[in-house]
């Protein structure tokens, strides 16, 4: 029996310069390494944001859970 569940497009691999839009913030991808990603998350009209470091798998799960949309690559 086939499922009529719509398929979601897989999350693209991280690349430097990507901008993801979340419900209340934007996430700017900086450097992308073998297993880690440097990124900045801007909330509201913040002019500066701290640089954060996360594992690629954890960041993909976070982006999927927040239903983020890639607005610039």
Short mmCIF file of N, CA, C and O in Angstrom, two decimals, residues 4-56:
data_model
loop_
_atom_site.label_atom_id
_atom_site.label_comp_id
_atom_site.label_asym_id
_atom_site.label_seq_id
_atom_site.Cartn_x
_atom_site.Cartn_y
_atom_site.Cartn_z
N UNK A 4 0.28 8.40 0.64
CA UNK A 4 0.03 9.62 -0.14
C UNK A 4 0.67 10.83 0.53
O UNK A 4 0.27 11.95 0.30
N UNK A 5 1.64 10.58 1.37
CA UNK A 5 2.34 11.63 2.08
C UNK A 5 3.25 12.39 1.11
O UNK A 5 4.03 11.77 0.39
N UNK A 6 3.15 13.72 1.07
CA UNK A 6 4.02 14.47 0.15
C UNK A 6 5.46 14.40 0.62
O UNK A 6 5.76 14.44 1.80
N UNK A 7 6.36 14.30 -0.34
CA UNK A 7 7.77 14.23 0.02
C UNK A 7 8.35 15.63 0.09
O UNK A 7 8.04 16.49 -0.74
N UNK A 8 9.19 15.88 1.09
CA UNK A 8 9.86 17.16 1.23
C UNK A 8 11.21 17.07 0.55
O UNK A 8 11.84 16.02 0.53
N UNK A 9 11.63 18.17 0.00
CA UNK A 9 12.95 18.20 -0.63
C UNK A 9 14.01 18.07 0.47
O UNK A 9 13.87 18.66 1.54
N UNK A 10 15.05 17.30 0.23
CA UNK A 10 16.09 17.15 1.24
C UNK A 10 16.83 18.49 1.43
O UNK A 10 16.91 19.31 0.52
N UNK A 11 17.36 18.68 2.63
CA UNK A 11 18.11 19.89 2.93
C UNK A 11 19.40 19.88 2.13
O UNK A 11 20.11 18.87 2.09
N UNK A 12 19.68 20.99 1.48
CA UNK A 12 20.89 21.08 0.67
C UNK A 12 22.13 21.05 1.56
O UNK A 12 22.08 21.47 2.71
N UNK A 13 23.26 20.60 1.01
CA UNK A 13 24.50 20.63 1.78
C UNK A 13 24.86 22.08 2.12
O UNK A 13 24.59 22.99 1.34
N UNK A 14 25.46 22.28 3.28
CA UNK A 14 25.83 23.62 3.69
C UNK A 14 26.96 24.16 2.83
O UNK A 14 27.89 23.45 2.50
N UNK A 15 26.84 25.45 2.48
CA UNK A 15 27.87 26.15 1.72
C UNK A 15 28.06 27.52 2.35
O UNK A 15 27.10 28.10 2.88
N UNK A 16 29.26 28.04 2.27
CA UNK A 16 29.53 29.37 2.79
C UNK A 16 28.65 30.38 2.08
O UNK A 16 28.46 30.32 0.87
N UNK A 17 28.08 31.30 2.85
CA UNK A 17 27.25 32.36 2.28
C UNK A 17 25.77 32.07 2.25
O UNK A 17 24.98 32.95 1.90
N UNK A 18 25.35 30.88 2.63
CA UNK A 18 23.92 30.57 2.64
C UNK A 18 23.22 31.37 3.73
O UNK A 18 23.79 31.64 4.78
N UNK A 19 21.96 31.74 3.46
CA UNK A 19 21.13 32.42 4.44
C UNK A 19 19.84 31.63 4.57
O UNK A 19 19.13 31.42 3.59
N UNK A 20 19.55 31.18 5.79
CA UNK A 20 18.33 30.42 6.08
C UNK A 20 17.40 31.31 6.89
O UNK A 20 17.83 31.94 7.87
N UNK A 21 16.14 31.36 6.52
CA UNK A 21 15.16 32.15 7.25
C UNK A 21 14.33 31.23 8.12
O UNK A 21 13.70 30.28 7.63
N UNK A 22 14.33 31.52 9.43
CA UNK A 22 13.54 30.77 10.39
C UNK A 22 12.34 31.62 10.77
O UNK A 22 12.18 32.73 10.25
N UNK A 23 11.51 31.15 11.66
CA UNK A 23 10.31 31.88 12.04
C UNK A 23 10.63 33.25 12.64
O UNK A 23 9.98 34.23 12.30
N UNK A 24 11.63 33.34 13.50
CA UNK A 24 11.91 34.61 14.19
C UNK A 24 13.33 35.12 14.00
O UNK A 24 13.74 36.06 14.65
N UNK A 25 14.09 34.48 13.12
CA UNK A 25 15.49 34.89 12.95
C UNK A 25 16.02 34.45 11.59
O UNK A 25 15.31 33.80 10.82
N UNK A 26 17.25 34.84 11.32
CA UNK A 26 17.96 34.41 10.11
C UNK A 26 19.27 33.79 10.53
O UNK A 26 19.92 34.25 11.45
N UNK A 27 19.68 32.77 9.80
CA UNK A 27 20.90 32.05 10.10
C UNK A 27 21.84 32.19 8.89
O UNK A 27 21.47 31.80 7.78
N UNK A 28 23.01 32.80 9.10
CA UNK A 28 23.99 33.02 8.03
C UNK A 28 25.12 32.01 8.21
O UNK A 28 25.77 31.99 9.26
N UNK A 29 25.37 31.18 7.21
CA UNK A 29 26.42 30.19 7.25
C UNK A 29 27.74 30.86 6.90
O UNK A 29 27.84 31.55 5.89
N UNK A 30 28.76 30.65 7.73
CA UNK A 30 30.08 31.20 7.49
C UNK A 30 30.98 30.15 6.88
O UNK A 30 30.84 29.79 5.72
N UNK A 31 31.88 29.63 7.68
CA UNK A 31 32.81 28.61 7.21
C UNK A 31 32.20 27.22 7.37
O UNK A 31 31.54 26.94 8.36
N UNK A 32 32.46 26.37 6.40
CA UNK A 32 31.97 25.00 6.44
C UNK A 32 33.17 24.08 6.39
O UNK A 32 33.97 24.12 5.46
N UNK A 33 33.32 23.26 7.44
CA UNK A 33 34.42 22.32 7.50
C UNK A 33 33.96 20.91 7.23
O UNK A 33 32.87 20.67 6.71
N UNK A 34 34.80 19.95 7.59
CA UNK A 34 34.49 18.55 7.34
C UNK A 34 33.29 18.09 8.18
O UNK A 34 32.41 17.40 7.69
N UNK A 35 33.26 18.48 9.46
CA UNK A 35 32.16 18.07 10.33
C UNK A 35 31.49 19.23 11.06
O UNK A 35 30.42 19.05 11.63
N UNK A 36 32.11 20.42 11.02
CA UNK A 36 31.57 21.56 11.77
C UNK A 36 31.22 22.72 10.85
O UNK A 36 31.76 22.87 9.77
N UNK A 37 30.30 23.57 11.35
CA UNK A 37 29.85 24.75 10.60
C UNK A 37 29.89 25.96 11.52
O UNK A 37 29.39 25.90 12.64
N UNK A 38 30.50 27.05 11.05
CA UNK A 38 30.45 28.33 11.75
C UNK A 38 29.25 29.10 11.20
O UNK A 38 29.08 29.18 9.98
N UNK A 39 28.43 29.66 12.08
CA UNK A 39 27.27 30.40 11.62
C UNK A 39 26.95 31.53 12.57
O UNK A 39 27.42 31.56 13.72
N UNK A 40 26.16 32.50 12.10
CA UNK A 40 25.65 33.59 12.91
C UNK A 40 24.14 33.56 12.82
O UNK A 40 23.58 33.39 11.74
N UNK A 41 23.47 33.74 13.96
CA UNK A 41 22.01 33.75 13.97
C UNK A 41 21.55 35.12 14.43
O UNK A 41 21.80 35.54 15.56
N UNK A 42 20.89 35.83 13.53
CA UNK A 42 20.41 37.18 13.79
C UNK A 42 18.95 37.14 14.21
O UNK A 42 18.12 36.59 13.51
N UNK A 43 18.63 37.76 15.36
CA UNK A 43 17.27 37.86 15.84
C UNK A 43 16.80 39.30 15.67
O UNK A 43 17.46 40.23 16.13
N UNK A 44 15.68 39.49 15.00
CA UNK A 44 15.14 40.83 14.82
C UNK A 44 16.05 41.72 14.01
O UNK A 44 16.57 41.33 12.97
N UNK A 45 16.30 42.92 14.50
CA UNK A 45 17.13 43.89 13.78
C UNK A 45 18.51 44.00 14.39
O UNK A 45 19.13 45.05 14.36
N UNK A 46 19.01 42.92 14.94
CA UNK A 46 20.34 42.89 15.54
C UNK A 46 21.39 43.18 14.47
O UNK A 46 21.38 42.60 13.40
N UNK A 47 22.32 44.10 14.78
CA UNK A 47 23.37 44.43 13.83
C UNK A 47 24.54 43.46 13.94
O UNK A 47 25.23 43.21 12.98
N UNK A 48 24.76 42.93 15.13
CA UNK A 48 25.87 41.99 15.34
C UNK A 48 25.35 40.74 16.04
O UNK A 48 24.47 40.82 16.88
N UNK A 49 25.94 39.64 15.69
CA UNK A 49 25.58 38.37 16.33
C UNK A 49 26.85 37.59 16.59
O UNK A 49 27.81 37.69 15.82
N UNK A 50 26.88 36.83 17.67
CA UNK A 50 28.09 36.04 17.94
C UNK A 50 28.22 34.90 16.93
O UNK A 50 27.24 34.41 16.38
N UNK A 51 29.46 34.51 16.68
CA UNK A 51 29.72 33.37 15.80
C UNK A 51 29.53 32.10 16.61
O UNK A 51 30.08 31.96 17.69
N UNK A 52 28.73 31.20 16.10
CA UNK A 52 28.47 29.94 16.77
C UNK A 52 29.06 28.80 15.94
O UNK A 52 29.28 28.93 14.74
N UNK A 53 29.29 27.68 16.60
CA UNK A 53 29.89 26.51 15.98
C UNK A 53 29.01 25.31 16.28
O UNK A 53 28.61 25.11 17.43
N UNK A 54 28.66 24.55 15.25
CA UNK A 54 27.80 23.39 15.45
C UNK A 54 28.21 22.26 14.53
O UNK A 54 28.80 22.48 13.46
N UNK A 55 27.86 21.06 14.92
CA UNK A 55 28.05 19.88 14.11
C UNK A 55 27.06 19.94 12.95
O UNK A 55 25.93 20.40 13.10
N UNK A 56 27.45 19.49 11.76
CA UNK A 56 26.59 19.55 10.58
C UNK A 56 25.27 18.81 10.80
O UNK A 56 24.21 19.30 10.44
#
